[in-house]
Amino acid sequence: MKARIIKVITSTLKAIKADATIYLDSVMQSSKPFYLVLSVDEGGTDNVGLNVQNKVYLVDVAFIDNKETTESKQMIEDLIAQCGSFFNVLNIDGNQVFPDNYLAYESDGVPHISFNVAFPQKIEWSEI
């Protein structure tokens, strides 16, 4: 599932900014003037019924600006503003998934967006 989430998030980011370079979170630095770092991690489960639980994935996108000009800062602010609507609904495997806990924040001077993606899973009980 993680690979499918990465694919959908990457294609959505490319729809917002076609020429953006996107790295997974294993990349710490790049010489590119602007790039994105995508992190998708399992976040645990949340019980939503007797036989159903939501498996949650945590998504974080960092917007790295190596130029730090007024124009590049404005571009990042515009991208972050667009991301809120672009990530309102994700189509994954033919299902509409509604991310929650969307947050735009800054950490160590780097702008980020983060949100959770949850998928319901049926719990099958076995008799002991």
PDB file of C-alpha atoms in Angstrom, residues 9 15 18 22 31 38 42-43 50 52 60 62 82-83 85 87 92 99 102 105-108 110 115 121-122 126-127:
ATOM      1  CA  ILE A   9       1.170  11.580  -4.103  1.00  0.00           C
ATOM      2  CA  ALA A  15       0.191  17.873 -11.564  1.00  0.00           C
ATOM      3  CA  ALA A  18       5.359  19.438 -13.496  1.00  0.00           C
ATOM      4  CA  ILE A  22      10.783  14.626  -6.014  1.00  0.00           C
ATOM      5  CA  SER A  31      22.238  20.580  -5.589  1.00  0.00           C
ATOM      6  CA  LEU A  38       8.362  12.890   0.196  1.00  0.00           C
ATOM      7  CA  GLU A  42       3.010   3.601   8.585  1.00  0.00           C
ATOM      8  CA  GLY A  43       1.288   5.328  11.445  1.00  0.00           C
ATOM      9  CA  LEU A  50     -15.920  -4.351  16.225  1.00  0.00           C
ATOM     10  CA  VAL A  52     -13.017  -2.847  11.272  1.00  0.00           C
ATOM     11  CA  ASP A  60       4.997  14.512   4.797  1.00  0.00           C
ATOM     12  CA  ALA A  62       9.176  19.071   2.444  1.00  0.00           C
ATOM     13  CA  GLN A  82      -2.604  24.643  -3.875  1.00  0.00           C
ATOM     14  CA  CYS A  83      -1.718  21.412  -2.075  1.00  0.00           C
ATOM     15  CA  SER A  85      -7.145  21.454  -2.433  1.00  0.00           C
ATOM     16  CA  PHE A  87      -4.861  16.561  -1.515  1.00  0.00           C
ATOM     17  CA  ILE A  92      -6.110   5.048  -4.808  1.00  0.00           C
ATOM     18  CA  PRO A  99      -6.871  12.526   3.924  1.00  0.00           C
ATOM     19  CA  TYR A 102      -3.790  18.327   6.861  1.00  0.00           C
ATOM     20  CA  TYR A 105       4.081  23.975   8.934  1.00  0.00           C
ATOM     21  CA  GLU A 106       7.733  24.983   8.990  1.00  0.00           C
ATOM     22  CA  SER A 107      10.557  23.026  10.617  1.00  0.00           C
ATOM     23  CA  ASP A 108      14.112  24.384  10.788  1.00  0.00           C
ATOM     24  CA  VAL A 110      11.868  24.332   5.703  1.00  0.00           C
ATOM     25  CA  PHE A 115      -1.551  14.660   6.419  1.00  0.00           C
ATOM     26  CA  GLN A 121      -9.387  -3.117   7.024  1.00  0.00           C
ATOM     27  CA  LYS A 122     -11.631  -5.922   8.135  1.00  0.00           C
ATOM     28  CA  SER A 126      -9.952 -16.670  14.892  1.00  0.00           C
ATOM     29  CA  GLU A 127     -11.252 -19.009  17.527  1.00  0.00           C
TER      30      GLU A 127
END
